Amino acid sequence: MSVIAKKVRPEEWGITQHVRTLEASIIREILKITSQPNVISFAGGLPAPEMFPITLLKRIAPEVLEKYQDVAVQYSLSRGIVPLREILAEMAEKQGISAKVENIFITSGAQQAIELIARAFIEPGDYILTENPTYLGALQAFNFYRARYATVEMDDDGMIVDKVEAQIKKYNPKLIYAISNFQNPTGVTMTLERRQRLVEIAAEYNIPIVDDDPYGGIRFMGEPVPAMKSFGGDGVMSLGTFSKLIAPGFRIGWINAPDAAVAYFEKVKQSADLHTSTLTQYIIFEFLKQGLLDEHIENIKENYRAKRELMIKTMEETFPEGVTWTHPEGGLFLWVKLPEHLSAKELLPKAVAQKVAYVYGEPFYANGGGANTMRLNFSNCTHEGIVEGITRLSKILKEAI
């Protein structure tokens, strides 16, 4: 090692105090623990790897390079390639959502969509109105900009919208952030009546709604509920992603927003990563253009429906009295509530010792709470893993109760 290298002390570099105090994702930390062999993990929000359309992608990727040549690997528009935006606008129209190419903004996954919105809207101390609990990744993005939270409780019909107006009057939030379909972490879907009322309230106070919808396409039972943007128009910014529908490694998401907002997102993205990968945009575009998505999603739905039913059946057979859970009609998660005196966080080390893992619920609560809750992911396990993992977890719960 050179004399100069010995003098370098990265641990003393001037990283801001704000970044130094940021907390790492609890889920990522749990996944590190559970990466050891033989651990049955219900912790991650991972799609089923056996559902990735590898055979189709092996065919499409070379076709894209042959067809688009240098264009597919060149710098591109910050808003995203036009053909992909056009087809996404067409997909929105089929769902009853008015959309033009100018309204569609391509992002590097839906997580970046949340980050761009946070950067464009939030100043330190601003309030965001969220469901309680809500998506941990959104809280991390908002926390980076020192947001505060006005939270609204949920029940089996989603956000209790009757409580929203009081929170608006008290906190004057910059945004309303909601996950209306198969919410992360609860798996609950907001009813049409509540969606309509939320849109009405937000419009009255001129507060934009961010409707984060990564799971809406994965409805495997029940009837679809119209998207808030279909009747909320420019008052709603909807987020979508192909991470759960095709594969997360492509990092393709999008925002459907009013022209005025898209112009600001463009400026923000240019300072972040210039544009989303041109090559992956073209691969996703060809996947959609060739009409492959609908059949692929049907296969995903069948896979997840069977896993969800098996997990709930095993819980019904093994979990002790006093433990309850949601019954999602789609998505990747269900939400478990333990008796009030139990802490899911304190039980996690015991679970990991028995080679089973979950995410405890506290980090999903912006202002604290939820000690007796946990999130279980059913999409990423085998059928055998679901039965064995739930059986192990039930033994731990019985001992604790």
mmCIF file of C-alpha atoms in Angstrom:
data_model
loop_
_atom_site.group_PDB
_atom_site.id
_atom_site.type_symbol
_atom_site.label_atom_id
_atom_site.label_comp_id
_atom_site.label_asym_id
_atom_site.label_seq_id
_atom_site.Cartn_x
_atom_site.Cartn_y
_atom_site.Cartn_z
ATOM 1 C CA MET A 1 0.000 0.000 0.000
ATOM 2 C CA SER A 2 1.371 3.430 -0.925
ATOM 3 C CA VAL A 3 2.101 6.161 1.609
ATOM 4 C CA ILE A 4 -0.732 8.250 0.152
ATOM 5 C CA ALA A 5 -3.223 5.375 0.382
ATOM 6 C CA LYS A 6 -2.355 4.891 4.050
ATOM 7 C CA LYS A 7 -3.335 8.505 4.733
ATOM 8 C CA VAL A 8 -6.828 8.125 3.263
ATOM 9 C CA ARG A 9 -9.557 7.731 5.892
ATOM 10 C CA PRO A 10 -12.968 7.351 4.163
ATOM 11 C CA GLU A 11 -14.720 7.018 7.510
ATOM 12 C CA GLU A 12 -13.789 10.659 8.187
ATOM 13 C CA TRP A 13 -15.031 12.065 4.886
ATOM 14 C CA GLY A 14 -17.591 14.845 5.095
ATOM 15 C CA ILE A 15 -20.789 12.858 4.671
ATOM 16 C CA THR A 16 -23.676 15.074 5.759
ATOM 17 C CA GLN A 17 -25.140 14.547 9.194
ATOM 18 C CA HIS A 18 -28.536 14.020 7.566
ATOM 19 C CA VAL A 19 -27.292 11.084 5.476
ATOM 20 C CA ARG A 20 -25.322 9.668 8.399
ATOM 21 C CA THR A 21 -28.511 9.471 10.454
ATOM 22 C CA LEU A 22 -30.672 7.864 7.749
ATOM 23 C CA GLU A 23 -31.818 4.371 8.651
ATOM 24 C CA ALA A 24 -31.259 1.463 6.290
ATOM 25 C CA SER A 25 -34.289 -0.423 5.031
ATOM 26 C CA ILE A 26 -35.446 -2.831 7.735
ATOM 27 C CA ILE A 27 -36.541 -5.234 5.012
ATOM 28 C CA ARG A 28 -33.085 -5.220 3.388
ATOM 29 C CA GLU A 29 -31.467 -5.850 6.754
ATOM 30 C CA ILE A 30 -33.810 -8.762 7.433
ATOM 31 C CA LEU A 31 -33.096 -10.170 3.981
ATOM 32 C CA LYS A 32 -29.381 -10.161 4.810
ATOM 33 C CA ILE A 33 -30.101 -12.231 7.913
ATOM 34 C CA THR A 34 -32.345 -14.634 6.050
ATOM 35 C CA SER A 35 -30.024 -15.185 3.101
ATOM 36 C CA GLN A 36 -28.468 -18.107 4.948
ATOM 37 C CA PRO A 37 -29.350 -21.561 3.603
ATOM 38 C CA ASN A 38 -32.611 -23.279 4.546
ATOM 39 C CA VAL A 39 -34.347 -20.128 5.820
ATOM 40 C CA ILE A 40 -37.933 -19.943 4.585
ATOM 41 C CA SER A 41 -38.474 -16.250 4.002
ATOM 42 C CA PHE A 42 -41.824 -14.480 3.887
ATOM 43 C CA ALA A 43 -39.938 -11.197 4.324
ATOM 44 C CA GLY A 44 -39.221 -9.747 0.884
ATOM 45 C CA GLY A 45 -41.670 -8.278 -1.581
ATOM 46 C CA LEU A 46 -40.270 -10.522 -4.265
ATOM 47 C CA PRO A 47 -42.182 -11.818 -7.277
ATOM 48 C CA ALA A 48 -41.991 -15.530 -7.986
ATOM 49 C CA PRO A 49 -38.796 -16.208 -9.963
ATOM 50 C CA GLU A 50 -40.409 -19.152 -11.739
ATOM 51 C CA MET A 51 -42.829 -16.649 -13.305
ATOM 52 C CA PHE A 52 -40.153 -14.538 -14.973
ATOM 53 C CA PRO A 53 -40.708 -14.895 -18.760
ATOM 54 C CA ILE A 54 -37.125 -15.944 -19.452
ATOM 55 C CA THR A 55 -37.892 -17.861 -22.660
ATOM 56 C CA LEU A 56 -39.730 -14.903 -24.165
ATOM 57 C CA LEU A 57 -37.039 -12.458 -23.097
ATOM 58 C CA LYS A 58 -34.297 -14.628 -24.617
ATOM 59 C CA ARG A 59 -36.089 -14.218 -27.929
ATOM 60 C CA ILE A 60 -37.021 -10.551 -27.613
ATOM 61 C CA ALA A 61 -33.676 -9.133 -26.443
ATOM 62 C CA PRO A 62 -31.734 -10.158 -29.590
ATOM 63 C CA GLU A 63 -34.661 -8.993 -31.739
ATOM 64 C CA VAL A 64 -34.478 -5.554 -30.125
ATOM 65 C CA LEU A 65 -30.748 -5.232 -30.813
ATOM 66 C CA GLU A 66 -31.213 -6.379 -34.401
ATOM 67 C CA LYS A 67 -34.231 -4.158 -35.055
ATOM 68 C CA TYR A 68 -33.193 -0.939 -33.301
ATOM 69 C CA GLN A 69 -29.407 -1.298 -33.523
ATOM 70 C CA ASP A 70 -27.534 1.683 -32.039
ATOM 71 C CA VAL A 71 -30.762 3.476 -31.059
ATOM 72 C CA ALA A 72 -31.419 0.826 -28.398
ATOM 73 C CA VAL A 73 -28.120 1.521 -26.630
ATOM 74 C CA GLN A 74 -27.823 5.272 -27.199
ATOM 75 C CA TYR A 75 -28.727 8.129 -24.863
ATOM 76 C CA SER A 76 -32.450 8.813 -24.905
ATOM 77 C CA LEU A 77 -35.149 11.258 -23.800
ATOM 78 C CA SER A 78 -35.469 11.960 -20.087
ATOM 79 C CA ARG A 79 -39.217 11.382 -20.393
ATOM 80 C CA GLY A 80 -38.683 7.949 -21.917
ATOM 81 C CA ILE A 81 -38.796 6.571 -25.431
ATOM 82 C CA VAL A 82 -41.892 7.655 -27.338
ATOM 83 C CA PRO A 83 -43.075 4.175 -28.459
ATOM 84 C CA LEU A 84 -43.218 2.901 -24.869
ATOM 85 C CA ARG A 85 -45.002 6.019 -23.661
ATOM 86 C CA GLU A 86 -47.516 5.687 -26.500
ATOM 87 C CA ILE A 87 -48.368 2.103 -25.650
ATOM 88 C CA LEU A 88 -48.662 2.928 -21.932
ATOM 89 C CA ALA A 89 -51.051 5.755 -22.790
ATOM 90 C CA GLU A 90 -53.117 3.277 -24.826
ATOM 91 C CA MET A 91 -53.169 0.845 -21.890
ATOM 92 C CA ALA A 92 -54.379 3.634 -19.611
ATOM 93 C CA GLU A 93 -57.186 4.527 -22.019
ATOM 94 C CA LYS A 94 -58.380 0.913 -21.944
ATOM 95 C CA GLN A 95 -58.709 1.257 -18.164
ATOM 96 C CA GLY A 96 -60.868 4.352 -18.552
ATOM 97 C CA ILE A 97 -57.992 6.722 -17.799
ATOM 98 C CA SER A 98 -57.512 9.672 -20.112
ATOM 99 C CA ALA A 99 -53.842 9.864 -21.087
ATOM 100 C CA LYS A 100 -51.660 11.370 -23.780
ATOM 101 C CA VAL A 101 -48.036 10.609 -24.525
ATOM 102 C CA GLU A 102 -47.145 13.880 -22.802
ATOM 103 C CA ASN A 103 -48.664 12.593 -19.550
ATOM 104 C CA ILE A 104 -46.502 9.461 -19.362
ATOM 105 C CA PHE A 105 -43.081 9.742 -17.744
ATOM 106 C CA ILE A 106 -40.804 6.684 -17.665
ATOM 107 C CA THR A 107 -38.836 6.050 -14.472
ATOM 108 C CA SER A 108 -36.282 3.539 -13.248
ATOM 109 C CA GLY A 109 -38.900 1.525 -11.396
ATOM 110 C CA ALA A 110 -41.825 2.854 -9.370
ATOM 111 C CA GLN A 111 -39.449 3.523 -6.471
ATOM 112 C CA GLN A 112 -37.759 6.212 -8.543
ATOM 113 C CA ALA A 113 -41.183 7.606 -9.406
ATOM 114 C CA ILE A 114 -41.792 8.122 -5.681
ATOM 115 C CA GLU A 115 -38.325 9.633 -5.284
ATOM 116 C CA LEU A 116 -38.863 12.111 -8.147
ATOM 117 C CA ILE A 117 -42.197 13.190 -6.714
ATOM 118 C CA ALA A 118 -40.650 13.578 -3.266
ATOM 119 C CA ARG A 119 -37.812 15.679 -4.627
ATOM 120 C CA ALA A 120 -40.162 17.868 -6.650
ATOM 121 C CA PHE A 121 -42.732 18.460 -3.907
ATOM 122 C CA ILE A 122 -41.270 18.120 -0.427
ATOM 123 C CA GLU A 123 -39.433 20.766 1.537
ATOM 124 C CA PRO A 124 -38.189 20.070 5.075
ATOM 125 C CA GLY A 125 -41.080 19.977 7.503
ATOM 126 C CA ASP A 126 -43.809 19.463 4.897
ATOM 127 C CA TYR A 127 -46.548 17.005 5.762
ATOM 128 C CA ILE A 128 -47.532 14.022 3.628
ATOM 129 C CA LEU A 129 -50.881 12.356 4.273
ATOM 130 C CA THR A 130 -50.569 8.577 4.150
ATOM 131 C CA GLU A 131 -52.435 5.444 5.029
ATOM 132 C CA ASN A 132 -51.410 3.928 8.346
ATOM 133 C CA PRO A 133 -49.552 1.615 7.838
ATOM 134 C CA THR A 134 -48.007 2.375 4.446
ATOM 135 C CA TYR A 135 -45.207 1.313 2.085
ATOM 136 C CA LEU A 136 -41.835 1.484 3.809
ATOM 137 C CA GLY A 137 -40.001 2.442 0.598
ATOM 138 C CA ALA A 138 -42.177 5.536 0.223
ATOM 139 C CA LEU A 139 -41.475 6.554 3.812
ATOM 140 C CA GLN A 140 -37.746 6.198 3.142
ATOM 141 C CA ALA A 141 -38.009 8.450 0.081
ATOM 142 C CA PHE A 142 -40.062 11.043 1.939
ATOM 143 C CA ASN A 143 -37.820 10.877 5.009
ATOM 144 C CA PHE A 144 -34.800 11.804 2.904
ATOM 145 C CA TYR A 145 -36.422 15.196 2.355
ATOM 146 C CA ARG A 146 -37.373 15.498 6.039
ATOM 147 C CA ALA A 147 -41.102 15.083 5.559
ATOM 148 C CA ARG A 148 -43.556 14.750 8.419
ATOM 149 C CA TYR A 149 -46.711 12.661 8.351
ATOM 150 C CA ALA A 150 -50.431 13.026 8.807
ATOM 151 C CA THR A 151 -51.660 9.442 8.981
ATOM 152 C CA VAL A 152 -55.106 7.953 8.468
ATOM 153 C CA GLU A 153 -56.044 4.548 9.847
ATOM 154 C CA MET A 154 -57.231 1.676 7.659
ATOM 155 C CA ASP A 155 -59.829 -1.063 7.901
ATOM 156 C CA ASP A 156 -60.865 -3.863 5.558
ATOM 157 C CA ASP A 157 -62.125 -1.268 3.042
ATOM 158 C CA GLY A 158 -58.865 0.667 2.900
ATOM 159 C CA MET A 159 -58.112 4.156 4.157
ATOM 160 C CA ILE A 160 -60.886 5.455 6.428
ATOM 161 C CA VAL A 161 -61.566 8.468 4.234
ATOM 162 C CA ASP A 162 -64.004 10.056 6.686
ATOM 163 C CA LYS A 163 -60.946 10.943 8.784
ATOM 164 C CA VAL A 164 -59.016 12.592 5.937
ATOM 165 C CA GLU A 165 -60.510 16.083 5.995
ATOM 166 C CA ALA A 166 -59.718 16.613 9.663
ATOM 167 C CA GLN A 167 -56.084 15.701 9.003
ATOM 168 C CA ILE A 168 -55.944 18.086 6.046
ATOM 169 C CA LYS A 169 -57.298 20.948 8.140
ATOM 170 C CA LYS A 170 -54.820 20.213 10.914
ATOM 171 C CA TYR A 171 -51.650 19.563 8.902
ATOM 172 C CA ASN A 172 -52.157 21.058 5.390
ATOM 173 C CA PRO A 173 -50.292 18.206 3.629
ATOM 174 C CA LYS A 174 -48.431 18.707 0.349
ATOM 175 C CA LEU A 175 -49.471 15.295 -0.998
ATOM 176 C CA ILE A 176 -51.816 12.420 -0.328
ATOM 177 C CA TYR A 177 -49.976 9.133 -0.858
ATOM 178 C CA ALA A 178 -52.124 6.014 -1.202
ATOM 179 C CA ILE A 179 -51.845 2.447 -2.471
ATOM 180 C CA SER A 180 -55.408 1.743 -3.525
ATOM 181 C CA ASN A 181 -54.975 -1.836 -4.794
ATOM 182 C CA PHE A 182 -53.680 -4.687 -2.588
ATOM 183 C CA GLN A 183 -51.910 -2.240 -0.359
ATOM 184 C CA ASN A 184 -48.377 -2.814 0.835
ATOM 185 C CA PRO A 185 -48.176 -3.966 3.598
ATOM 186 C CA THR A 186 -51.790 -4.947 4.354
ATOM 187 C CA GLY A 187 -53.030 -6.390 1.048
ATOM 188 C CA VAL A 188 -56.257 -4.367 1.466
ATOM 189 C CA THR A 189 -58.035 -2.704 -1.481
ATOM 190 C CA MET A 190 -59.777 0.657 -1.138
ATOM 191 C CA THR A 191 -63.472 0.570 -2.097
ATOM 192 C CA LEU A 192 -64.861 2.617 -4.979
ATOM 193 C CA GLU A 193 -66.925 4.779 -2.629
ATOM 194 C CA ARG A 194 -63.860 5.688 -0.589
ATOM 195 C CA ARG A 195 -61.800 6.386 -3.699
ATOM 196 C CA GLN A 196 -64.452 8.740 -4.999
ATOM 197 C CA ARG A 197 -64.724 10.551 -1.686
ATOM 198 C CA LEU A 198 -60.939 10.860 -1.365
ATOM 199 C CA VAL A 199 -60.734 12.401 -4.840
ATOM 200 C CA GLU A 200 -63.506 14.857 -3.939
ATOM 201 C CA ILE A 201 -61.797 15.946 -0.720
ATOM 202 C CA ALA A 202 -58.384 16.287 -2.368
ATOM 203 C CA ALA A 203 -59.851 18.380 -5.188
ATOM 204 C CA GLU A 204 -61.618 20.659 -2.721
ATOM 205 C CA TYR A 205 -58.301 21.468 -1.036
ATOM 206 C CA ASN A 206 -56.246 21.254 -4.275
ATOM 207 C CA ILE A 207 -53.959 18.559 -2.887
ATOM 208 C CA PRO A 208 -52.554 16.072 -5.423
ATOM 209 C CA ILE A 209 -53.098 12.365 -4.835
ATOM 210 C CA VAL A 210 -50.264 9.954 -5.591
ATOM 211 C CA ASP A 211 -51.904 6.599 -6.323
ATOM 212 C CA ASP A 212 -49.113 4.037 -6.203
ATOM 213 C CA ASP A 213 -50.324 0.961 -8.083
ATOM 214 C CA PRO A 214 -47.633 -1.704 -8.519
ATOM 215 C CA TYR A 215 -50.022 -4.579 -7.773
ATOM 216 C CA GLY A 216 -53.310 -3.631 -9.463
ATOM 217 C CA GLY A 217 -52.681 -5.889 -12.449
ATOM 218 C CA ILE A 218 -52.384 -8.934 -10.186
ATOM 219 C CA ARG A 219 -56.024 -9.383 -9.178
ATOM 220 C CA PHE A 220 -56.723 -13.106 -8.959
ATOM 221 C CA MET A 221 -60.215 -12.956 -7.434
ATOM 222 C CA GLY A 222 -63.049 -10.461 -7.079
ATOM 223 C CA GLU A 223 -63.937 -7.570 -9.374
ATOM 224 C CA PRO A 224 -61.562 -4.748 -10.374
ATOM 225 C CA VAL A 225 -62.202 -1.332 -8.837
ATOM 226 C CA PRO A 226 -61.911 1.714 -11.147
ATOM 227 C CA ALA A 227 -58.647 3.588 -10.707
ATOM 228 C CA MET A 228 -58.818 6.931 -8.908
ATOM 229 C CA LYS A 229 -57.294 8.621 -11.929
ATOM 230 C CA SER A 230 -60.185 7.418 -14.114
ATOM 231 C CA PHE A 231 -62.481 9.885 -12.344
ATOM 232 C CA GLY A 232 -59.928 12.100 -10.570
ATOM 233 C CA GLY A 233 -58.233 13.339 -13.736
ATOM 234 C CA ASP A 234 -55.395 15.790 -13.226
ATOM 235 C CA GLY A 235 -55.901 15.666 -9.468
ATOM 236 C CA VAL A 236 -54.337 12.195 -9.383
ATOM 237 C CA MET A 237 -50.821 11.109 -10.325
ATOM 238 C CA SER A 238 -50.803 7.351 -10.858
ATOM 239 C CA LEU A 239 -47.668 5.224 -10.624
ATOM 240 C CA GLY A 240 -47.082 1.910 -12.351
ATOM 241 C CA THR A 241 -44.288 -0.615 -12.776
ATOM 242 C CA PHE A 242 -43.358 -3.766 -14.650
ATOM 243 C CA SER A 243 -41.341 -5.079 -11.698
ATOM 244 C CA LYS A 244 -44.223 -7.270 -10.537
ATOM 245 C CA LEU A 245 -45.692 -7.921 -14.000
ATOM 246 C CA ILE A 246 -42.563 -8.894 -15.961
ATOM 247 C CA ALA A 247 -39.377 -8.722 -13.861
ATOM 248 C CA PRO A 248 -37.909 -6.240 -11.359
ATOM 249 C CA GLY A 249 -34.443 -6.306 -12.902
ATOM 250 C CA PHE A 250 -35.598 -4.198 -15.840
ATOM 251 C CA ARG A 251 -36.337 -1.241 -13.534
ATOM 252 C CA ILE A 252 -39.131 0.173 -15.686
ATOM 253 C CA GLY A 253 -41.863 2.192 -14.031
ATOM 254 C CA TRP A 254 -43.901 5.226 -14.978
ATOM 255 C CA ILE A 255 -45.867 8.219 -13.762
ATOM 256 C CA ASN A 256 -49.137 9.302 -15.386
ATOM 257 C CA ALA A 257 -49.441 12.952 -14.395
ATOM 258 C CA PRO A 258 -50.578 16.361 -15.673
ATOM 259 C CA ASP A 259 -48.325 18.051 -18.235
ATOM 260 C CA ALA A 260 -47.256 20.742 -15.763
ATOM 261 C CA ALA A 261 -46.028 18.176 -13.225
ATOM 262 C CA VAL A 262 -44.243 16.066 -15.847
ATOM 263 C CA ALA A 263 -42.172 19.099 -16.856
ATOM 264 C CA TYR A 264 -40.813 19.322 -13.309
ATOM 265 C CA PHE A 265 -40.169 15.588 -13.072
ATOM 266 C CA GLU A 266 -38.130 15.890 -16.259
ATOM 267 C CA LYS A 267 -35.843 18.465 -14.652
ATOM 268 C CA VAL A 268 -35.440 16.359 -11.528
ATOM 269 C CA LYS A 269 -34.669 13.162 -13.441
ATOM 270 C CA GLN A 270 -32.057 14.890 -15.577
ATOM 271 C CA SER A 271 -30.057 15.567 -12.421
ATOM 272 C CA ALA A 272 -30.542 11.992 -11.184
ATOM 273 C CA ASP A 273 -29.786 9.584 -14.033
ATOM 274 C CA LEU A 274 -30.552 11.494 -17.277
ATOM 275 C CA HIS A 275 -32.944 8.797 -18.439
ATOM 276 C CA THR A 276 -34.035 5.224 -17.793
ATOM 277 C CA SER A 277 -32.109 2.484 -19.612
ATOM 278 C CA THR A 278 -32.867 2.752 -23.319
ATOM 279 C CA LEU A 279 -32.279 -0.941 -23.937
ATOM 280 C CA THR A 280 -34.652 -2.147 -21.243
ATOM 281 C CA GLN A 281 -37.291 0.339 -22.405
ATOM 282 C CA TYR A 282 -37.177 -1.141 -25.905
ATOM 283 C CA ILE A 283 -37.319 -4.702 -24.585
ATOM 284 C CA ILE A 284 -40.407 -3.896 -22.510
ATOM 285 C CA PHE A 285 -41.935 -2.048 -25.458
ATOM 286 C CA GLU A 286 -41.522 -5.076 -27.730
ATOM 287 C CA PHE A 287 -42.935 -7.356 -25.039
ATOM 288 C CA LEU A 288 -46.057 -5.178 -24.958
ATOM 289 C CA LYS A 289 -46.223 -4.578 -28.704
ATOM 290 C CA GLN A 290 -46.159 -8.316 -29.407
ATOM 291 C CA GLY A 291 -49.183 -8.784 -27.131
ATOM 292 C CA LEU A 292 -47.408 -11.028 -24.632
ATOM 293 C CA LEU A 293 -48.376 -9.301 -21.397
ATOM 294 C CA ASP A 294 -51.996 -10.408 -20.918
ATOM 295 C CA GLU A 295 -51.346 -14.154 -21.101
ATOM 296 C CA HIS A 296 -48.263 -13.772 -18.933
ATOM 297 C CA ILE A 297 -50.236 -11.929 -16.240
ATOM 298 C CA GLU A 298 -52.898 -14.635 -16.257
ATOM 299 C CA ASN A 299 -50.191 -17.184 -15.465
ATOM 300 C CA ILE A 300 -48.926 -15.009 -12.603
ATOM 301 C CA LYS A 301 -52.432 -14.664 -11.186
ATOM 302 C CA GLU A 302 -52.966 -18.411 -11.109
ATOM 303 C CA ASN A 303 -49.600 -18.965 -9.438
ATOM 304 C CA TYR A 304 -50.201 -16.349 -6.749
ATOM 305 C CA ARG A 305 -53.817 -17.311 -6.143
ATOM 306 C CA ALA A 306 -52.789 -20.877 -5.330
ATOM 307 C CA LYS A 307 -50.024 -19.711 -2.991
ATOM 308 C CA ARG A 308 -52.274 -17.218 -1.232
ATOM 309 C CA GLU A 309 -54.957 -19.849 -0.685
ATOM 310 C CA LEU A 310 -52.413 -22.360 0.613
ATOM 311 C CA MET A 311 -50.927 -19.847 3.050
ATOM 312 C CA ILE A 312 -54.329 -18.865 4.441
ATOM 313 C CA LYS A 313 -55.438 -22.508 4.655
ATOM 314 C CA THR A 314 -52.306 -23.420 6.606
ATOM 315 C CA MET A 315 -52.742 -20.431 8.906
ATOM 316 C CA GLU A 316 -56.356 -21.411 9.570
ATOM 317 C CA GLU A 317 -55.223 -24.912 10.489
ATOM 318 C CA THR A 318 -52.221 -24.003 12.646
ATOM 319 C CA PHE A 319 -52.276 -20.441 14.004
ATOM 320 C CA PRO A 320 -53.479 -19.969 17.594
ATOM 321 C CA GLU A 321 -56.638 -18.118 18.563
ATOM 322 C CA GLY A 322 -56.253 -14.372 18.865
ATOM 323 C CA VAL A 323 -54.214 -14.058 15.655
ATOM 324 C CA THR A 324 -55.991 -12.471 12.667
ATOM 325 C CA TRP A 325 -55.012 -11.710 9.077
ATOM 326 C CA THR A 326 -56.230 -10.021 5.920
ATOM 327 C CA HIS A 327 -57.650 -11.871 2.911
ATOM 328 C CA PRO A 328 -56.241 -10.062 -0.145
ATOM 329 C CA GLU A 329 -57.827 -10.553 -3.567
ATOM 330 C CA GLY A 330 -54.530 -9.911 -5.324
ATOM 331 C CA GLY A 331 -50.997 -8.651 -4.910
ATOM 332 C CA LEU A 332 -48.166 -10.254 -2.950
ATOM 333 C CA PHE A 333 -48.863 -9.776 0.762
ATOM 334 C CA LEU A 334 -51.124 -10.462 3.671
ATOM 335 C CA TRP A 335 -51.042 -8.741 7.050
ATOM 336 C CA VAL A 336 -51.104 -10.471 10.406
ATOM 337 C CA LYS A 337 -52.196 -9.005 13.740
ATOM 338 C CA LEU A 338 -51.078 -10.684 16.948
ATOM 339 C CA PRO A 339 -52.620 -10.197 20.393
ATOM 340 C CA GLU A 340 -51.840 -6.705 21.712
ATOM 341 C CA HIS A 341 -49.298 -7.884 24.289
ATOM 342 C CA LEU A 342 -47.011 -9.494 21.693
ATOM 343 C CA SER A 343 -44.207 -7.808 19.756
ATOM 344 C CA ALA A 344 -43.504 -9.160 16.275
ATOM 345 C CA LYS A 345 -40.070 -7.535 16.407
ATOM 346 C CA GLU A 346 -39.154 -9.393 19.593
ATOM 347 C CA LEU A 347 -40.374 -12.684 18.128
ATOM 348 C CA LEU A 348 -38.323 -12.341 14.929
ATOM 349 C CA PRO A 349 -35.013 -13.683 16.348
ATOM 350 C CA LYS A 350 -36.877 -16.756 17.582
ATOM 351 C CA ALA A 351 -38.374 -17.198 14.130
ATOM 352 C CA VAL A 352 -35.010 -16.848 12.396
ATOM 353 C CA ALA A 353 -33.577 -19.432 14.810
ATOM 354 C CA GLN A 354 -36.276 -21.776 13.517
ATOM 355 C CA LYS A 355 -35.328 -20.885 9.922
ATOM 356 C CA VAL A 356 -38.398 -18.791 9.077
ATOM 357 C CA ALA A 357 -38.591 -15.020 8.565
ATOM 358 C CA TYR A 358 -41.103 -12.215 8.121
ATOM 359 C CA VAL A 359 -41.123 -8.415 8.314
ATOM 360 C CA TYR A 360 -42.371 -6.981 11.589
ATOM 361 C CA GLY A 361 -44.892 -4.190 11.176
ATOM 362 C CA GLU A 362 -43.499 -1.205 13.089
ATOM 363 C CA PRO A 363 -41.440 0.313 10.216
ATOM 364 C CA PHE A 364 -44.598 0.650 8.101
ATOM 365 C CA TYR A 365 -46.104 3.075 10.639
ATOM 366 C CA ALA A 366 -44.875 6.598 9.900
ATOM 367 C CA ASN A 367 -45.512 7.904 13.404
ATOM 368 C CA GLY A 368 -44.982 4.712 15.382
ATOM 369 C CA GLY A 369 -47.213 1.834 16.369
ATOM 370 C CA GLY A 370 -48.000 -1.597 14.986
ATOM 371 C CA ALA A 371 -45.801 -3.547 17.391
ATOM 372 C CA ASN A 372 -48.123 -6.555 17.195
ATOM 373 C CA THR A 373 -48.215 -6.751 13.386
ATOM 374 C CA MET A 374 -46.245 -8.535 10.684
ATOM 375 C CA ARG A 375 -46.223 -8.742 6.885
ATOM 376 C CA LEU A 376 -46.056 -12.073 5.081
ATOM 377 C CA ASN A 377 -45.173 -12.431 1.407
ATOM 378 C CA PHE A 378 -46.707 -15.458 -0.318
ATOM 379 C CA SER A 379 -45.471 -14.987 -3.894
ATOM 380 C CA ASN A 380 -41.818 -15.942 -3.517
ATOM 381 C CA CYS A 381 -42.102 -19.295 -1.704
ATOM 382 C CA THR A 382 -42.739 -22.778 -3.013
ATOM 383 C CA HIS A 383 -45.893 -24.565 -1.858
ATOM 384 C CA GLU A 384 -43.789 -26.791 0.374
ATOM 385 C CA GLY A 385 -42.027 -23.757 1.819
ATOM 386 C CA ILE A 386 -45.320 -22.044 2.603
ATOM 387 C CA VAL A 387 -46.665 -25.036 4.536
ATOM 388 C CA GLU A 388 -43.432 -25.652 6.425
ATOM 389 C CA GLY A 389 -42.762 -21.970 7.110
ATOM 390 C CA ILE A 390 -46.254 -21.230 8.415
ATOM 391 C CA THR A 391 -46.118 -24.375 10.560
ATOM 392 C CA ARG A 392 -42.830 -23.242 12.117
ATOM 393 C CA LEU A 393 -44.200 -19.740 12.669
ATOM 394 C CA SER A 394 -47.349 -21.091 14.296
ATOM 395 C CA LYS A 395 -45.280 -22.981 16.881
ATOM 396 C CA ILE A 396 -43.472 -19.769 17.821
ATOM 397 C CA LEU A 397 -46.761 -17.880 18.151
ATOM 398 C CA LYS A 398 -48.322 -20.605 20.285
ATOM 399 C CA GLU A 399 -45.353 -20.557 22.641
ATOM 400 C CA ALA A 400 -45.505 -16.748 22.888
ATOM 401 C CA ILE A 401 -49.236 -16.644 23.553
#
